[in-house]
Amino acid sequence: ILFMIFLGIYAVTLVGNISIITLIRSCPQLHTPMYLFLSHLAFVDIGFSTSITPIMLTGFLGYGTVLSVAACETQFSIAVTFGTAECFLLAAMAYDRYVAICSPLLYSTHMSPRICFLLVGVSYVGGCVNSWTFTGCLLSLSFCGPNQIDHFFCDFPAVLKLSCSDISIIGIIPSISAGSIIVLTVFVIAVSYTYILITILKMHSTEGRHKAFSTCTSHLTAVTLYYGTITFIYVMPKSSYSTEQNKIVSVFYTVVIPMLNPLIYSLRNRDVKEALRKATIRIYP
């Protein structure tokens, strides 16, 4: 049953995110900074989910999944790269909304193609740097013989428990790295939305307020879901939650959220729905 459920979720994740990328690339009206970031967010969600779900599905078949230490570290490294890139992309999207709502006349200057691609590049570089921090800590550990991970993928806390080495410092360094990135990106998001809220409250037009709120609601929903789960796992002390709680929360942010993001960003987005309608008409006239 679990195999079929998670296979279905993975299929929806791939179809939803690939559809978002294809739609944005093929529709000229979606060639804006906001949708550039959204297309990269969809790509990151595909990579994030693909780094974990296929191996997890193999385990659900009942055959068990045997991975070498190197393979386990590689899986986790890829997952951290995409997961961290998502944090930076969510922050970039918040800044984009801030400029669009608070400084619309300067939008073309502040969100030029050069700046947009720079923000996207920083997102991926930030993901790689954080991944190297986690991977470097794992590479410094010693493992005494074959071990069974009490998790559905090679997550850092689960792998840490299998080490024969002293993990007192090793367990702290990644938390500092992940915590710093979370604090930095949350700060950008919080400041952006504080100014957005102030600007919206000053608007005299009810229609303008409604349009601004609807533009930000989907992004705030995605931010709340994602940051809530990664903070629980990578920043809170490991003694504050059980392994079972860790598994449940990990399933949510690695498997469920990549499936939900296309729905969150498309269901209430007029531009996406209109582009989808036109694309459907072109395919099925």
PDB file of C-alpha atoms in Angstrom:
ATOM      1  CA  ILE A   1       0.000   0.000   0.000  1.00  0.00           C
ATOM      2  CA  LEU A   2       2.790   2.422   0.954  1.00  0.00           C
ATOM      3  CA  PHE A   3       4.536   1.654  -2.331  1.00  0.00           C
ATOM      4  CA  MET A   4       1.459   2.612  -4.366  1.00  0.00           C
ATOM      5  CA  ILE A   5       0.807   5.759  -2.302  1.00  0.00           C
ATOM      6  CA  PHE A   6       4.339   7.091  -2.637  1.00  0.00           C
ATOM      7  CA  LEU A   7       4.600   6.030  -6.283  1.00  0.00           C
ATOM      8  CA  GLY A   8       1.448   8.049  -6.938  1.00  0.00           C
ATOM      9  CA  ILE A   9       2.845  11.054  -5.054  1.00  0.00           C
ATOM     10  CA  TYR A  10       6.108  10.855  -7.002  1.00  0.00           C
ATOM     11  CA  ALA A  11       4.255  10.619 -10.325  1.00  0.00           C
ATOM     12  CA  VAL A  12       2.141  13.670  -9.453  1.00  0.00           C
ATOM     13  CA  THR A  13       5.327  15.510  -8.388  1.00  0.00           C
ATOM     14  CA  LEU A  14       7.027  14.837 -11.728  1.00  0.00           C
ATOM     15  CA  VAL A  15       3.976  15.634 -13.855  1.00  0.00           C
ATOM     16  CA  GLY A  16       3.115  18.781 -11.891  1.00  0.00           C
ATOM     17  CA  ASN A  17       6.599  20.276 -11.824  1.00  0.00           C
ATOM     18  CA  ILE A  18       7.491  19.339 -15.409  1.00  0.00           C
ATOM     19  CA  SER A  19       4.184  20.891 -16.507  1.00  0.00           C
ATOM     20  CA  ILE A  20       5.025  24.120 -14.656  1.00  0.00           C
ATOM     21  CA  ILE A  21       8.478  24.300 -16.288  1.00  0.00           C
ATOM     22  CA  THR A  22       7.094  23.521 -19.766  1.00  0.00           C
ATOM     23  CA  LEU A  23       4.261  26.029 -19.403  1.00  0.00           C
ATOM     24  CA  ILE A  24       6.583  28.828 -18.268  1.00  0.00           C
ATOM     25  CA  ARG A  25       9.096  28.126 -21.046  1.00  0.00           C
ATOM     26  CA  SER A  26       6.435  27.967 -23.780  1.00  0.00           C
ATOM     27  CA  CYS A  27       4.248  30.945 -22.809  1.00  0.00           C
ATOM     28  CA  PRO A  28       5.716  34.423 -23.499  1.00  0.00           C
ATOM     29  CA  GLN A  29       3.396  36.070 -20.940  1.00  0.00           C
ATOM     30  CA  LEU A  30       5.104  34.025 -18.218  1.00  0.00           C
ATOM     31  CA  HIS A  31       8.620  35.175 -19.160  1.00  0.00           C
ATOM     32  CA  THR A  32       8.956  37.356 -16.048  1.00  0.00           C
ATOM     33  CA  PRO A  33      11.298  37.164 -13.027  1.00  0.00           C
ATOM     34  CA  MET A  34       8.618  35.663 -10.785  1.00  0.00           C
ATOM     35  CA  TYR A  35       8.037  32.751 -13.144  1.00  0.00           C
ATOM     36  CA  LEU A  36      11.755  32.337 -13.801  1.00  0.00           C
ATOM     37  CA  PHE A  37      12.170  31.671 -10.074  1.00  0.00           C
ATOM     38  CA  LEU A  38       9.089  29.438 -10.081  1.00  0.00           C
ATOM     39  CA  SER A  39      10.485  27.330 -12.938  1.00  0.00           C
ATOM     40  CA  HIS A  40      13.741  26.838 -11.023  1.00  0.00           C
ATOM     41  CA  LEU A  41      11.764  26.006  -7.881  1.00  0.00           C
ATOM     42  CA  ALA A  42       9.965  23.308  -9.881  1.00  0.00           C
ATOM     43  CA  PHE A  43      13.313  21.973 -11.146  1.00  0.00           C
ATOM     44  CA  VAL A  44      14.683  21.909  -7.585  1.00  0.00           C
ATOM     45  CA  ASP A  45      11.578  20.057  -6.366  1.00  0.00           C
ATOM     46  CA  ILE A  46      12.073  17.419  -9.068  1.00  0.00           C
ATOM     47  CA  GLY A  47      15.721  16.959  -8.082  1.00  0.00           C
ATOM     48  CA  PHE A  48      14.913  16.935  -4.373  1.00  0.00           C
ATOM     49  CA  SER A  49      12.194  14.312  -4.700  1.00  0.00           C
ATOM     50  CA  THR A  50      14.153  12.198  -7.210  1.00  0.00           C
ATOM     51  CA  SER A  51      17.190  12.032  -4.916  1.00  0.00           C
ATOM     52  CA  ILE A  52      15.083  10.236  -2.304  1.00  0.00           C
ATOM     53  CA  THR A  53      11.824   8.717  -3.560  1.00  0.00           C
ATOM     54  CA  PRO A  54      13.072   6.048  -6.055  1.00  0.00           C
ATOM     55  CA  ILE A  55      15.380   4.438  -3.463  1.00  0.00           C
ATOM     56  CA  MET A  56      12.632   4.683  -0.864  1.00  0.00           C
ATOM     57  CA  LEU A  57      10.200   2.913  -3.225  1.00  0.00           C
ATOM     58  CA  THR A  58      12.692   0.059  -3.648  1.00  0.00           C
ATOM     59  CA  GLY A  59      12.685  -0.404   0.117  1.00  0.00           C
ATOM     60  CA  PHE A  60       8.870  -0.517   0.178  1.00  0.00           C
ATOM     61  CA  LEU A  61       8.921  -3.492  -2.213  1.00  0.00           C
ATOM     62  CA  GLY A  62      10.305  -5.557   0.653  1.00  0.00           C
ATOM     63  CA  TYR A  63      13.676  -6.378  -0.859  1.00  0.00           C
ATOM     64  CA  GLY A  64      15.556  -3.917   1.310  1.00  0.00           C
ATOM     65  CA  THR A  65      17.972  -1.323  -0.005  1.00  0.00           C
ATOM     66  CA  VAL A  66      21.699  -1.899   0.382  1.00  0.00           C
ATOM     67  CA  LEU A  67      23.828   1.215  -0.010  1.00  0.00           C
ATOM     68  CA  SER A  68      27.522   1.737   0.536  1.00  0.00           C
ATOM     69  CA  VAL A  69      28.624   4.566   2.808  1.00  0.00           C
ATOM     70  CA  ALA A  70      29.700   6.536  -0.278  1.00  0.00           C
ATOM     71  CA  ALA A  71      26.306   6.029  -1.951  1.00  0.00           C
ATOM     72  CA  CYS A  72      24.524   7.065   1.226  1.00  0.00           C
ATOM     73  CA  GLU A  73      26.617  10.220   1.507  1.00  0.00           C
ATOM     74  CA  THR A  74      26.016  10.994  -2.175  1.00  0.00           C
ATOM     75  CA  GLN A  75      22.251  10.672  -1.785  1.00  0.00           C
ATOM     76  CA  PHE A  76      22.247  12.972   1.218  1.00  0.00           C
ATOM     77  CA  SER A  77      24.570  15.467  -0.478  1.00  0.00           C
ATOM     78  CA  ILE A  78      22.275  15.771  -3.506  1.00  0.00           C
ATOM     79  CA  ALA A  79      19.218  16.151  -1.278  1.00  0.00           C
ATOM     80  CA  VAL A  80      20.879  18.916   0.772  1.00  0.00           C
ATOM     81  CA  THR A  81      21.976  20.752  -2.392  1.00  0.00           C
ATOM     82  CA  PHE A  82      18.443  20.918  -3.773  1.00  0.00           C
ATOM     83  CA  GLY A  83      16.858  21.494  -0.360  1.00  0.00           C
ATOM     84  CA  THR A  84      19.121  24.464   0.392  1.00  0.00           C
ATOM     85  CA  ALA A  85      18.671  25.903  -3.107  1.00  0.00           C
ATOM     86  CA  GLU A  86      14.931  25.906  -2.402  1.00  0.00           C
ATOM     87  CA  CYS A  87      15.501  28.125   0.662  1.00  0.00           C
ATOM     88  CA  PHE A  88      17.387  30.696  -1.405  1.00  0.00           C
ATOM     89  CA  LEU A  89      14.837  30.575  -4.230  1.00  0.00           C
ATOM     90  CA  LEU A  90      11.973  31.189  -1.799  1.00  0.00           C
ATOM     91  CA  ALA A  91      13.879  34.213  -0.466  1.00  0.00           C
ATOM     92  CA  ALA A  92      14.501  35.478  -4.022  1.00  0.00           C
ATOM     93  CA  MET A  93      10.790  35.123  -4.796  1.00  0.00           C
ATOM     94  CA  ALA A  94       9.926  37.152  -1.680  1.00  0.00           C
ATOM     95  CA  TYR A  95      12.323  39.913  -2.781  1.00  0.00           C
ATOM     96  CA  ASP A  96      10.768  39.837  -6.253  1.00  0.00           C
ATOM     97  CA  ARG A  97       7.290  40.346  -4.740  1.00  0.00           C
ATOM     98  CA  TYR A  98       8.640  43.175  -2.573  1.00  0.00           C
ATOM     99  CA  VAL A  99      10.038  45.053  -5.574  1.00  0.00           C
ATOM    100  CA  ALA A 100       6.897  44.424  -7.666  1.00  0.00           C
ATOM    101  CA  ILE A 101       4.510  45.722  -4.986  1.00  0.00           C
ATOM    102  CA  CYS A 102       6.581  48.347  -3.156  1.00  0.00           C
ATOM    103  CA  SER A 103       8.678  49.778  -6.025  1.00  0.00           C
ATOM    104  CA  PRO A 104       6.841  48.931  -9.270  1.00  0.00           C
ATOM    105  CA  LEU A 105       8.463  51.796 -11.202  1.00  0.00           C
ATOM    106  CA  LEU A 106      11.921  50.418 -10.423  1.00  0.00           C
ATOM    107  CA  TYR A 107      10.987  46.791 -11.089  1.00  0.00           C
ATOM    108  CA  SER A 108      12.697  46.500 -14.472  1.00  0.00           C
ATOM    109  CA  THR A 109      15.907  47.913 -12.972  1.00  0.00           C
ATOM    110  CA  HIS A 110      15.974  45.988  -9.693  1.00  0.00           C
ATOM    111  CA  MET A 111      14.872  42.715 -11.304  1.00  0.00           C
ATOM    112  CA  SER A 112      16.829  42.882 -14.557  1.00  0.00           C
ATOM    113  CA  PRO A 113      17.753  39.597 -16.279  1.00  0.00           C
ATOM    114  CA  ARG A 114      21.310  39.928 -14.940  1.00  0.00           C
ATOM    115  CA  ILE A 115      20.123  40.272 -11.324  1.00  0.00           C
ATOM    116  CA  CYS A 116      17.615  37.432 -11.724  1.00  0.00           C
ATOM    117  CA  PHE A 117      20.212  35.008 -13.041  1.00  0.00           C
ATOM    118  CA  LEU A 118      22.613  36.150 -10.315  1.00  0.00           C
ATOM    119  CA  LEU A 119      20.000  35.300  -7.656  1.00  0.00           C
ATOM    120  CA  VAL A 120      19.376  31.913  -9.262  1.00  0.00           C
ATOM    121  CA  GLY A 121      23.122  31.244  -9.396  1.00  0.00           C
ATOM    122  CA  VAL A 122      23.548  32.202  -5.736  1.00  0.00           C
ATOM    123  CA  SER A 123      20.748  29.766  -4.870  1.00  0.00           C
ATOM    124  CA  TYR A 124      22.553  26.821  -6.440  1.00  0.00           C
ATOM    125  CA  VAL A 125      25.986  27.846  -5.136  1.00  0.00           C
ATOM    126  CA  GLY A 126      24.521  28.227  -1.639  1.00  0.00           C
ATOM    127  CA  GLY A 127      23.046  24.748  -1.961  1.00  0.00           C
ATOM    128  CA  CYS A 128      26.426  23.303  -2.929  1.00  0.00           C
ATOM    129  CA  VAL A 129      28.279  25.049  -0.084  1.00  0.00           C
ATOM    130  CA  ASN A 130      25.813  23.816   2.541  1.00  0.00           C
ATOM    131  CA  SER A 131      25.955  20.338   1.028  1.00  0.00           C
ATOM    132  CA  TRP A 132      29.763  20.325   1.253  1.00  0.00           C
ATOM    133  CA  THR A 133      29.523  21.263   4.931  1.00  0.00           C
ATOM    134  CA  PHE A 134      27.243  18.316   5.711  1.00  0.00           C
ATOM    135  CA  THR A 135      29.179  15.923   3.478  1.00  0.00           C
ATOM    136  CA  GLY A 136      32.514  16.988   4.964  1.00  0.00           C
ATOM    137  CA  CYS A 137      31.199  16.154   8.425  1.00  0.00           C
ATOM    138  CA  LEU A 138      29.982  12.737   7.248  1.00  0.00           C
ATOM    139  CA  LEU A 139      33.314  11.971   5.566  1.00  0.00           C
ATOM    140  CA  SER A 140      35.140  12.597   8.840  1.00  0.00           C
ATOM    141  CA  LEU A 141      33.109   9.898  10.621  1.00  0.00           C
ATOM    142  CA  SER A 142      34.023   6.230  11.053  1.00  0.00           C
ATOM    143  CA  PHE A 143      31.452   3.450  10.664  1.00  0.00           C
ATOM    144  CA  CYS A 144      31.990   0.052  12.277  1.00  0.00           C
ATOM    145  CA  GLY A 145      30.732  -2.568   9.854  1.00  0.00           C
ATOM    146  CA  PRO A 146      27.320  -3.011   8.197  1.00  0.00           C
ATOM    147  CA  ASN A 147      24.502  -1.000   9.749  1.00  0.00           C
ATOM    148  CA  GLN A 148      20.802  -0.562   9.203  1.00  0.00           C
ATOM    149  CA  ILE A 149      19.506   3.005   9.045  1.00  0.00           C
ATOM    150  CA  ASP A 150      16.300   3.563  10.962  1.00  0.00           C
ATOM    151  CA  HIS A 151      14.951   5.865   8.277  1.00  0.00           C
ATOM    152  CA  PHE A 152      13.653   5.771   4.714  1.00  0.00           C
ATOM    153  CA  PHE A 153      16.665   7.655   3.339  1.00  0.00           C
ATOM    154  CA  CYS A 154      20.194   8.631   4.395  1.00  0.00           C
ATOM    155  CA  ASP A 155      19.224  11.612   6.520  1.00  0.00           C
ATOM    156  CA  PHE A 156      21.948  13.261   8.601  1.00  0.00           C
ATOM    157  CA  PRO A 157      20.604  12.488  12.113  1.00  0.00           C
ATOM    158  CA  ALA A 158      19.962   8.837  11.178  1.00  0.00           C
ATOM    159  CA  VAL A 159      23.460   8.347   9.721  1.00  0.00           C
ATOM    160  CA  LEU A 160      25.035  10.142  12.678  1.00  0.00           C
ATOM    161  CA  LYS A 161      23.597   7.551  15.074  1.00  0.00           C
ATOM    162  CA  LEU A 162      25.485   4.743  13.289  1.00  0.00           C
ATOM    163  CA  SER A 163      28.922   6.314  13.641  1.00  0.00           C
ATOM    164  CA  CYS A 164      31.599   4.954  15.959  1.00  0.00           C
ATOM    165  CA  SER A 165      33.225   8.400  16.133  1.00  0.00           C
ATOM    166  CA  ASP A 166      32.716  11.191  18.625  1.00  0.00           C
ATOM    167  CA  ILE A 167      29.800  13.180  17.190  1.00  0.00           C
ATOM    168  CA  SER A 168      29.600  15.930  19.806  1.00  0.00           C
ATOM    169  CA  ILE A 169      31.130  18.562  17.499  1.00  0.00           C
ATOM    170  CA  ILE A 170      30.201  16.955  14.171  1.00  0.00           C
ATOM    171  CA  GLY A 171      26.530  17.192  15.109  1.00  0.00           C
ATOM    172  CA  ILE A 172      26.797  20.921  15.842  1.00  0.00           C
ATOM    173  CA  ILE A 173      28.597  22.166  12.701  1.00  0.00           C
ATOM    174  CA  PRO A 174      25.811  21.266  10.200  1.00  0.00           C
ATOM    175  CA  SER A 175      23.198  22.759  12.537  1.00  0.00           C
ATOM    176  CA  ILE A 176      25.132  26.034  12.509  1.00  0.00           C
ATOM    177  CA  SER A 177      25.416  25.931   8.704  1.00  0.00           C
ATOM    178  CA  ALA A 178      21.756  25.071   8.131  1.00  0.00           C
ATOM    179  CA  GLY A 179      20.633  27.437  10.882  1.00  0.00           C
ATOM    180  CA  SER A 180      22.593  30.342   9.369  1.00  0.00           C
ATOM    181  CA  ILE A 181      20.993  29.796   5.967  1.00  0.00           C
ATOM    182  CA  ILE A 182      17.531  29.528   7.489  1.00  0.00           C
ATOM    183  CA  VAL A 183      18.031  32.718   9.540  1.00  0.00           C
ATOM    184  CA  LEU A 184      19.409  34.630   6.525  1.00  0.00           C
ATOM    185  CA  THR A 185      16.671  33.589   4.102  1.00  0.00           C
ATOM    186  CA  VAL A 186      13.878  33.950   6.674  1.00  0.00           C
ATOM    187  CA  PHE A 187      15.182  37.460   7.444  1.00  0.00           C
ATOM    188  CA  VAL A 188      14.966  38.403   3.749  1.00  0.00           C
ATOM    189  CA  ILE A 189      11.458  36.929   3.523  1.00  0.00           C
ATOM    190  CA  ALA A 190      10.270  38.571   6.766  1.00  0.00           C
ATOM    191  CA  VAL A 191      11.615  42.028   5.853  1.00  0.00           C
ATOM    192  CA  SER A 192      10.177  41.759   2.326  1.00  0.00           C
ATOM    193  CA  TYR A 193       6.722  40.835   3.576  1.00  0.00           C
ATOM    194  CA  THR A 194       6.776  43.468   6.317  1.00  0.00           C
ATOM    195  CA  TYR A 195       7.235  46.172   3.675  1.00  0.00           C
ATOM    196  CA  ILE A 196       4.704  44.444   1.408  1.00  0.00           C
ATOM    197  CA  LEU A 197       2.096  44.437   4.199  1.00  0.00           C
ATOM    198  CA  ILE A 198       2.712  48.116   4.977  1.00  0.00           C
ATOM    199  CA  THR A 199       2.338  48.988   1.285  1.00  0.00           C
ATOM    200  CA  ILE A 200      -0.854  46.932   0.898  1.00  0.00           C
ATOM    201  CA  LEU A 201      -2.460  48.556   3.954  1.00  0.00           C
ATOM    202  CA  LYS A 202      -1.780  51.979   2.411  1.00  0.00           C
ATOM    203  CA  MET A 203      -3.584  51.043  -0.819  1.00  0.00           C
ATOM    204  CA  HIS A 204      -6.944  52.771  -1.317  1.00  0.00           C
ATOM    205  CA  SER A 205      -8.190  50.346  -3.968  1.00  0.00           C
ATOM    206  CA  THR A 206      -9.886  47.211  -2.625  1.00  0.00           C
ATOM    207  CA  GLU A 207      -9.171  45.425  -5.900  1.00  0.00           C
ATOM    208  CA  GLY A 208      -5.494  46.374  -5.644  1.00  0.00           C
ATOM    209  CA  ARG A 209      -5.293  45.023  -2.103  1.00  0.00           C
ATOM    210  CA  HIS A 210      -6.985  41.781  -3.105  1.00  0.00           C
ATOM    211  CA  LYS A 211      -4.659  41.305  -6.085  1.00  0.00           C
ATOM    212  CA  ALA A 212      -1.568  41.971  -3.955  1.00  0.00           C
ATOM    213  CA  PHE A 213      -2.716  39.605  -1.209  1.00  0.00           C
ATOM    214  CA  SER A 214      -3.574  36.827  -3.686  1.00  0.00           C
ATOM    215  CA  THR A 215      -0.127  37.203  -5.282  1.00  0.00           C
ATOM    216  CA  CYS A 216       1.612  36.683  -1.939  1.00  0.00           C
ATOM    217  CA  THR A 217      -0.638  34.044  -0.346  1.00  0.00           C
ATOM    218  CA  SER A 218       0.667  31.093  -2.365  1.00  0.00           C
ATOM    219  CA  HIS A 219       4.294  32.000  -1.684  1.00  0.00           C
ATOM    220  CA  LEU A 220       3.681  32.474   2.052  1.00  0.00           C
ATOM    221  CA  THR A 221       1.957  29.077   2.193  1.00  0.00           C
ATOM    222  CA  ALA A 222       4.952  27.370   0.553  1.00  0.00           C
ATOM    223  CA  VAL A 223       7.389  29.228   2.841  1.00  0.00           C
ATOM    224  CA  THR A 224       5.510  28.259   6.007  1.00  0.00           C
ATOM    225  CA  LEU A 225       5.280  24.577   5.083  1.00  0.00           C
ATOM    226  CA  TYR A 226       8.905  24.242   4.009  1.00  0.00           C
ATOM    227  CA  TYR A 227      10.656  26.263   6.690  1.00  0.00           C
ATOM    228  CA  GLY A 228       8.543  24.771   9.454  1.00  0.00           C
ATOM    229  CA  THR A 229       9.672  21.241   8.624  1.00  0.00           C
ATOM    230  CA  ILE A 230      13.375  21.872   7.944  1.00  0.00           C
ATOM    231  CA  THR A 231      13.694  23.941  11.129  1.00  0.00           C
ATOM    232  CA  PHE A 232      12.207  21.043  13.092  1.00  0.00           C
ATOM    233  CA  ILE A 233      14.736  18.559  11.699  1.00  0.00           C
ATOM    234  CA  TYR A 234      17.988  20.443  11.226  1.00  0.00           C
ATOM    235  CA  VAL A 235      17.926  23.233  13.810  1.00  0.00           C
ATOM    236  CA  MET A 236      16.014  21.968  16.845  1.00  0.00           C
ATOM    237  CA  PRO A 237      18.016  19.815  19.321  1.00  0.00           C
ATOM    238  CA  LYS A 238      17.836  16.117  18.408  1.00  0.00           C
ATOM    239  CA  SER A 239      16.733  15.287  21.971  1.00  0.00           C
ATOM    240  CA  SER A 240      13.533  17.292  21.497  1.00  0.00           C
ATOM    241  CA  TYR A 241      11.919  14.792  19.103  1.00  0.00           C
ATOM    242  CA  SER A 242      11.857  11.037  18.468  1.00  0.00           C
ATOM    243  CA  THR A 243      13.054   9.100  15.417  1.00  0.00           C
ATOM    244  CA  GLU A 244       9.448   8.392  14.434  1.00  0.00           C
ATOM    245  CA  GLN A 245       8.610  12.101  14.516  1.00  0.00           C
ATOM    246  CA  ASN A 246      11.706  12.750  12.411  1.00  0.00           C
ATOM    247  CA  LYS A 247      10.526  10.211   9.821  1.00  0.00           C
ATOM    248  CA  ILE A 248       7.052  11.736   9.564  1.00  0.00           C
ATOM    249  CA  VAL A 249       8.336  15.297   9.177  1.00  0.00           C
ATOM    250  CA  SER A 250      11.014  14.140   6.699  1.00  0.00           C
ATOM    251  CA  VAL A 251       8.368  12.466   4.521  1.00  0.00           C
ATOM    252  CA  PHE A 252       6.450  15.730   4.467  1.00  0.00           C
ATOM    253  CA  TYR A 253       9.281  18.000   3.334  1.00  0.00           C
ATOM    254  CA  THR A 254      11.061  15.569   0.985  1.00  0.00           C
ATOM    255  CA  VAL A 255       8.084  13.876  -0.667  1.00  0.00           C
ATOM    256  CA  VAL A 256       4.839  15.770  -0.039  1.00  0.00           C
ATOM    257  CA  ILE A 257       5.946  19.419  -0.362  1.00  0.00           C
ATOM    258  CA  PRO A 258       7.521  18.933  -3.850  1.00  0.00           C
ATOM    259  CA  MET A 259       4.128  17.554  -4.919  1.00  0.00           C
ATOM    260  CA  LEU A 260       2.157  20.407  -3.304  1.00  0.00           C
ATOM    261  CA  ASN A 261       4.218  23.328  -4.645  1.00  0.00           C
ATOM    262  CA  PRO A 262       2.888  23.186  -8.252  1.00  0.00           C
ATOM    263  CA  LEU A 263      -0.661  23.054  -6.874  1.00  0.00           C
ATOM    264  CA  ILE A 264      -0.048  25.900  -4.410  1.00  0.00           C
ATOM    265  CA  TYR A 265       1.407  28.173  -7.095  1.00  0.00           C
ATOM    266  CA  SER A 266      -1.030  27.352  -9.894  1.00  0.00           C
ATOM    267  CA  LEU A 267      -4.504  26.903  -8.375  1.00  0.00           C
ATOM    268  CA  ARG A 268      -4.836  30.551  -7.279  1.00  0.00           C
ATOM    269  CA  ASN A 269      -2.674  32.090  -9.992  1.00  0.00           C
ATOM    270  CA  ARG A 270      -4.641  33.716 -12.793  1.00  0.00           C
ATOM    271  CA  ASP A 271      -1.650  34.004 -15.137  1.00  0.00           C
ATOM    272  CA  VAL A 272      -0.789  30.311 -14.827  1.00  0.00           C
ATOM    273  CA  LYS A 273      -4.417  29.234 -15.253  1.00  0.00           C
ATOM    274  CA  GLU A 274      -4.829  31.479 -18.304  1.00  0.00           C
ATOM    275  CA  ALA A 275      -1.574  30.193 -19.842  1.00  0.00           C
ATOM    276  CA  LEU A 276      -2.707  26.619 -19.168  1.00  0.00           C
ATOM    277  CA  ARG A 277      -6.062  27.327 -20.832  1.00  0.00           C
ATOM    278  CA  LYS A 278      -4.357  28.741 -23.945  1.00  0.00           C
ATOM    279  CA  ALA A 279      -1.911  25.837 -24.074  1.00  0.00           C
ATOM    280  CA  THR A 280      -4.806  23.373 -23.840  1.00  0.00           C
ATOM    281  CA  ILE A 281      -6.604  25.141 -26.690  1.00  0.00           C
ATOM    282  CA  ARG A 282      -3.452  24.965 -28.842  1.00  0.00           C
ATOM    283  CA  ILE A 283      -3.113  21.230 -28.210  1.00  0.00           C
ATOM    284  CA  TYR A 284      -6.840  20.402 -28.400  1.00  0.00           C
ATOM    285  CA  PRO A 285      -8.370  23.094 -30.673  1.00  0.00           C
TER     286      PRO A 285
END
